[in-house]
């Protein structure tokens, strides 16, 4: 009682009490923001085409604000294999198609080496809008990839689940850690469990391998070649799996 009146914080108590209801409202809002997912934007009749149309309106997370457009999956609805990446990159964002930039070119080569036709597989991403940070350097403005956070992956998940439910693939290949952790759980480590078949809710055989972008970023040439070969080997393993 003796010290309270001398404490500077005491002067704030009245104001804090007055603001309390507003603060509680804002905390509830933020919590609800986390709970919002793309479910809110699902079409009534779910087909690849209606999903592709509906996703244009998705605002379930903030990534739609700066990206050019959502990039939905591409490929036949009866594809045996679905490839799942992390998110569209710079070129994908501009063209509105998955895996068409440098990482896509590397994926195309790997698919070819594995004897898989790109137009026979369905290619998609865990997150459908490009997340980036703009940097100005000697070569002008560049948009640098940023890893999507748990909130964005969670918000976007209904699109991927709808794609997998429609296609019902015999095999899912997760390209990179974000896709693998989204399907196998947060503890999944690609460096330890790459190339192993695991049953998931969507498919009897799900396998994780390197993301082509991770291979492109690898500075060590020998390691890069090794990762590229492992990507091809994993694709061959997936393709050769019994039907
Ligand atoms: Fe919707 Fe996914 Fe885009 Fe977020 S990233 S706005 S959830 S489509």
GROMACS .gro file of C-alpha atoms and ligand atoms in nm:
model
  251
    1UNK     CA    1   0.000   0.000   0.000
    2UNK     CA    2   0.292   0.227   0.081
    3UNK     CA    3   0.471   0.176  -0.252
    4UNK     CA    4   0.181   0.147  -0.497
    5UNK     CA    5   0.114   0.520  -0.536
    6UNK     CA    6   0.481   0.574  -0.622
    7UNK     CA    7   0.491   0.310  -0.897
    8UNK     CA    8   0.460   0.461  -1.250
    9UNK     CA    9   0.248   0.159  -1.365
   10UNK     CA   10  -0.024   0.248  -1.116
   11UNK     CA   11  -0.123   0.540  -1.335
   12UNK     CA   12  -0.200   0.298  -1.619
   13UNK     CA   13  -0.444   0.079  -1.425
   14UNK     CA   14  -0.755   0.289  -1.493
   15UNK     CA   15  -0.688   0.301  -1.866
   16UNK     CA   16  -0.610  -0.071  -1.883
   17UNK     CA   17  -0.938  -0.153  -1.711
   18UNK     CA   18  -1.132   0.067  -1.954
   19UNK     CA   19  -0.964  -0.095  -2.256
   20UNK     CA   20  -1.007  -0.452  -2.128
   21UNK     CA   21  -1.331  -0.540  -2.316
   22UNK     CA   22  -1.183  -0.410  -2.643
   23UNK     CA   23  -0.862  -0.608  -2.589
   24UNK     CA   24  -1.059  -0.927  -2.523
   25UNK     CA   25  -1.255  -0.872  -2.848
   26UNK     CA   26  -0.935  -0.828  -3.043
   27UNK     CA   27  -0.780  -1.145  -2.895
   28UNK     CA   28  -1.092  -1.340  -2.994
   29UNK     CA   29  -1.071  -1.193  -3.346
   30UNK     CA   30  -0.709  -1.299  -3.381
   31UNK     CA   31  -0.791  -1.648  -3.261
   32UNK     CA   32  -1.078  -1.674  -3.510
   33UNK     CA   33  -0.842  -1.548  -3.780
   34UNK     CA   34  -0.618  -1.846  -3.711
   35UNK     CA   35  -0.917  -2.077  -3.731
   36UNK     CA   36  -1.029  -1.953  -4.074
   37UNK     CA   37  -0.947  -2.192  -4.354
   38UNK     CA   38  -1.020  -2.222  -4.722
   39UNK     CA   39  -1.325  -2.437  -4.630
   40UNK     CA   40  -1.514  -2.111  -4.634
   41UNK     CA   41  -1.452  -2.078  -5.011
   42UNK     CA   42  -1.527  -2.435  -5.120
   43UNK     CA   43  -1.773  -2.469  -5.408
   44UNK     CA   44  -2.096  -2.658  -5.350
   45UNK     CA   45  -2.018  -2.905  -5.623
   46UNK     CA   46  -1.656  -3.019  -5.593
   47UNK     CA   47  -1.471  -3.091  -5.918
   48UNK     CA   48  -1.125  -2.984  -6.029
   49UNK     CA   49  -1.275  -2.713  -6.249
   50UNK     CA   50  -1.509  -2.572  -5.983
   51UNK     CA   51  -1.223  -2.576  -5.731
   52UNK     CA   52  -1.001  -2.392  -5.977
   53UNK     CA   53  -1.270  -2.128  -6.019
   54UNK     CA   54  -1.349  -2.100  -5.647
   55UNK     CA   55  -0.988  -2.058  -5.539
   56UNK     CA   56  -0.971  -1.728  -5.729
   57UNK     CA   57  -1.178  -1.574  -5.446
   58UNK     CA   58  -0.988  -1.733  -5.156
   59UNK     CA   59  -0.881  -1.489  -4.885
   60UNK     CA   60  -0.841  -1.738  -4.603
   61UNK     CA   61  -0.491  -1.606  -4.531
   62UNK     CA   62  -0.296  -1.294  -4.618
   63UNK     CA   63  -0.093  -1.445  -4.901
   64UNK     CA   64  -0.353  -1.349  -5.162
   65UNK     CA   65  -0.280  -0.979  -5.097
   66UNK     CA   66   0.057  -0.958  -5.272
   67UNK     CA   67   0.061  -1.257  -5.506
   68UNK     CA   68  -0.053  -1.220  -5.868
   69UNK     CA   69  -0.295  -1.512  -5.859
   70UNK     CA   70  -0.356  -1.848  -5.690
   71UNK     CA   71  -0.182  -2.139  -5.858
   72UNK     CA   72  -0.401  -2.447  -5.851
   73UNK     CA   73  -0.286  -2.801  -5.930
   74UNK     CA   74  -0.258  -2.930  -6.284
   75UNK     CA   75  -0.298  -3.274  -6.436
   76UNK     CA   76  -0.552  -3.546  -6.506
   77UNK     CA   77  -0.819  -3.624  -6.248
   78UNK     CA   78  -0.741  -3.997  -6.286
   79UNK     CA   79  -0.365  -3.952  -6.232
   80UNK     CA   80  -0.199  -4.246  -6.056
   81UNK     CA   81   0.067  -4.022  -5.901
   82UNK     CA   82   0.024  -3.683  -5.733
   83UNK     CA   83   0.332  -3.467  -5.676
   84UNK     CA   84   0.295  -3.216  -5.393
   85UNK     CA   85   0.534  -2.922  -5.359
   86UNK     CA   86   0.548  -2.633  -5.114
   87UNK     CA   87   0.412  -2.325  -5.292
   88UNK     CA   88   0.431  -2.151  -5.630
   89UNK     CA   89   0.750  -1.957  -5.707
   90UNK     CA   90   0.803  -1.633  -5.896
   91UNK     CA   91   0.740  -1.777  -6.246
   92UNK     CA   92   0.449  -1.990  -6.130
   93UNK     CA   93   0.288  -1.685  -5.972
   94UNK     CA   94   0.317  -1.490  -6.297
   95UNK     CA   95   0.202  -1.774  -6.524
   96UNK     CA   96  -0.060  -1.924  -6.291
   97UNK     CA   97   0.075  -2.277  -6.339
   98UNK     CA   98   0.264  -2.504  -6.097
   99UNK     CA   99   0.630  -2.601  -6.151
  100UNK     CA  100   0.703  -2.396  -6.462
  101UNK     CA  101   1.006  -2.201  -6.329
  102UNK     CA  102   1.365  -2.324  -6.281
  103UNK     CA  103   1.257  -2.582  -6.018
  104UNK     CA  104   0.988  -2.702  -6.258
  105UNK     CA  105   1.248  -2.751  -6.533
  106UNK     CA  106   1.459  -2.962  -6.298
  107UNK     CA  107   1.149  -3.161  -6.203
  108UNK     CA  108   1.069  -3.217  -6.572
  109UNK     CA  109   1.421  -3.354  -6.631
  110UNK     CA  110   1.394  -3.580  -6.325
  111UNK     CA  111   1.054  -3.709  -6.440
  112UNK     CA  112   1.192  -3.776  -6.786
  113UNK     CA  113   1.493  -3.963  -6.642
  114UNK     CA  114   1.252  -4.165  -6.426
  115UNK     CA  115   1.042  -4.257  -6.731
  116UNK     CA  116   0.735  -4.065  -6.611
  117UNK     CA  117   0.533  -3.842  -6.841
  118UNK     CA  118   0.465  -3.504  -6.683
  119UNK     CA  119   0.117  -3.491  -6.837
  120UNK     CA  120   0.030  -3.824  -6.670
  121UNK     CA  121   0.088  -3.696  -6.315
  122UNK     CA  122  -0.103  -3.436  -6.114
  123UNK     CA  123   0.122  -3.160  -5.982
  124UNK     CA  124   0.018  -2.929  -5.700
  125UNK     CA  125   0.136  -2.742  -5.389
  126UNK     CA  126   0.048  -2.734  -5.021
  127UNK     CA  127   0.003  -2.354  -5.036
  128UNK     CA  128  -0.149  -2.200  -5.346
  129UNK     CA  129  -0.030  -1.838  -5.331
  130UNK     CA  130   0.333  -1.725  -5.367
  131UNK     CA  131   0.488  -1.594  -5.045
  132UNK     CA  132   0.782  -1.364  -5.102
  133UNK     CA  133   0.975  -1.065  -4.983
  134UNK     CA  134   1.082  -0.796  -5.232
  135UNK     CA  135   1.453  -0.707  -5.237
  136UNK     CA  136   1.622  -0.439  -5.446
  137UNK     CA  137   1.974  -0.524  -5.557
  138UNK     CA  138   2.211  -0.452  -5.846
  139UNK     CA  139   1.986  -0.650  -6.079
  140UNK     CA  140   1.680  -0.447  -5.980
  141UNK     CA  141   1.382  -0.565  -5.779
  142UNK     CA  142   1.359  -0.935  -5.703
  143UNK     CA  143   1.093  -1.137  -5.526
  144UNK     CA  144   1.259  -1.381  -5.289
  145UNK     CA  145   1.075  -1.693  -5.177
  146UNK     CA  146   0.967  -1.713  -4.813
  147UNK     CA  147   0.864  -2.033  -4.642
  148UNK     CA  148   0.490  -2.041  -4.559
  149UNK     CA  149   0.414  -2.056  -4.187
  150UNK     CA  150   0.193  -2.305  -4.002
  151UNK     CA  151  -0.106  -2.068  -4.015
  152UNK     CA  152  -0.087  -2.039  -4.397
  153UNK     CA  153  -0.038  -2.414  -4.449
  154UNK     CA  154  -0.336  -2.482  -4.222
  155UNK     CA  155  -0.556  -2.224  -4.398
  156UNK     CA  156  -0.479  -2.363  -4.743
  157UNK     CA  157  -0.510  -2.730  -4.656
  158UNK     CA  158  -0.875  -2.777  -4.771
  159UNK     CA  159  -0.771  -2.713  -5.134
  160UNK     CA  160  -0.511  -2.989  -5.123
  161UNK     CA  161  -0.747  -3.224  -4.940
  162UNK     CA  162  -1.017  -3.162  -5.202
  163UNK     CA  163  -0.770  -3.234  -5.484
  164UNK     CA  164  -0.653  -3.558  -5.318
  165UNK     CA  165  -1.011  -3.667  -5.242
  166UNK     CA  166  -1.109  -3.623  -5.607
  167UNK     CA  167  -0.802  -3.785  -5.760
  168UNK     CA  168  -0.758  -4.068  -5.507
  169UNK     CA  169  -0.401  -4.132  -5.622
  170UNK     CA  170  -0.222  -4.460  -5.577
  171UNK     CA  171   0.093  -4.269  -5.488
  172UNK     CA  172   0.173  -3.931  -5.342
  173UNK     CA  173   0.522  -3.788  -5.376
  174UNK     CA  174   0.593  -3.503  -5.134
  175UNK     CA  175   0.857  -3.271  -5.274
  176UNK     CA  176   1.041  -3.109  -4.984
  177UNK     CA  177   0.993  -3.067  -4.611
  178UNK     CA  178   0.686  -2.841  -4.613
  179UNK     CA  179   0.482  -3.089  -4.818
  180UNK     CA  180   0.616  -3.387  -4.620
  181UNK     CA  181   0.545  -3.228  -4.282
  182UNK     CA  182   0.199  -3.128  -4.398
  183UNK     CA  183   0.113  -3.491  -4.482
  184UNK     CA  184   0.325  -3.687  -4.233
  185UNK     CA  185   0.331  -3.448  -3.936
  186UNK     CA  186   0.561  -3.174  -3.809
  187UNK     CA  187   0.838  -3.406  -3.685
  188UNK     CA  188   0.908  -3.552  -4.028
  189UNK     CA  189   1.270  -3.502  -4.133
  190UNK     CA  190   1.336  -3.545  -4.501
  191UNK     CA  191   1.708  -3.605  -4.450
  192UNK     CA  192   1.624  -3.909  -4.232
  193UNK     CA  193   1.314  -4.059  -4.393
  194UNK     CA  194   1.348  -3.969  -4.760
  195UNK     CA  195   1.241  -4.236  -5.009
  196UNK     CA  196   1.038  -4.453  -4.768
  197UNK     CA  197   0.676  -4.548  -4.836
  198UNK     CA  198   0.436  -4.452  -4.559
  199UNK     CA  199   0.057  -4.494  -4.550
  200UNK     CA  200  -0.131  -4.167  -4.497
  201UNK     CA  201  -0.498  -4.072  -4.477
  202UNK     CA  202  -0.501  -4.000  -4.851
  203UNK     CA  203  -0.306  -4.287  -4.995
  204UNK     CA  204  -0.154  -4.626  -4.912
  205UNK     CA  205   0.183  -4.520  -5.044
  206UNK     CA  206   0.317  -4.173  -4.974
  207UNK     CA  207   0.684  -4.097  -5.018
  208UNK     CA  208   0.893  -3.786  -4.956
  209UNK     CA  209   1.191  -3.667  -5.155
  210UNK     CA  210   1.390  -3.349  -5.221
  211UNK     CA  211   1.220  -3.040  -5.356
  212UNK     CA  212   1.387  -2.946  -5.688
  213UNK     CA  213   1.436  -2.589  -5.555
  214UNK     CA  214   1.641  -2.729  -5.263
  215UNK     CA  215   1.861  -2.909  -5.516
  216UNK     CA  216   1.906  -2.586  -5.715
  217UNK     CA  217   2.004  -2.398  -5.398
  218UNK     CA  218   2.267  -2.656  -5.294
  219UNK     CA  219   2.608  -2.489  -5.336
  220UNK     CA  220   2.815  -2.809  -5.318
  221UNK     CA  221   2.825  -2.957  -5.671
  222UNK     CA  222   2.883  -3.316  -5.564
  223UNK     CA  223   2.600  -3.300  -5.308
  224UNK     CA  224   2.375  -3.135  -5.567
  225UNK     CA  225   2.436  -3.420  -5.815
  226UNK     CA  226   2.371  -3.675  -5.540
  227UNK     CA  227   2.039  -3.510  -5.444
  228UNK     CA  228   1.932  -3.494  -5.807
  229UNK     CA  229   2.004  -3.865  -5.848
  230UNK     CA  230   1.808  -3.939  -5.527
  231UNK     CA  231   1.511  -3.742  -5.662
  232UNK     CA  232   1.517  -3.953  -5.980
  233UNK     CA  233   1.557  -4.276  -5.778
  234UNK     CA  234   1.261  -4.185  -5.556
  235UNK     CA  235   1.045  -4.108  -5.859
  236UNK     CA  236   1.143  -4.442  -6.014
  237UNK     CA  237   1.058  -4.618  -5.686
  238UNK     CA  238   0.719  -4.446  -5.679
  239UNK     CA  239   0.646  -4.529  -6.042
  240UNK     CA  240   0.753  -4.893  -6.003
  241UNK     CA  241   0.540  -4.950  -5.692
  242UNK     CA  242   0.274  -5.219  -5.746
  243UNK     CA  243  -0.065  -5.090  -5.863
  244LIG    FE1  244  -0.639  -1.908  -4.979
  244LIG    FE2  245  -0.431  -2.069  -4.981
  244LIG    FE3  246  -0.417  -1.838  -5.104
  244LIG    FE4  247  -0.416  -1.846  -4.839
  244LIG     S1  248  -0.259  -1.929  -4.976
  244LIG     S2  249  -0.539  -1.710  -4.968
  244LIG     S3  250  -0.555  -2.017  -4.803
  244LIG     S4  251  -0.550  -2.006  -5.158
   0.00000   0.00000   0.00000
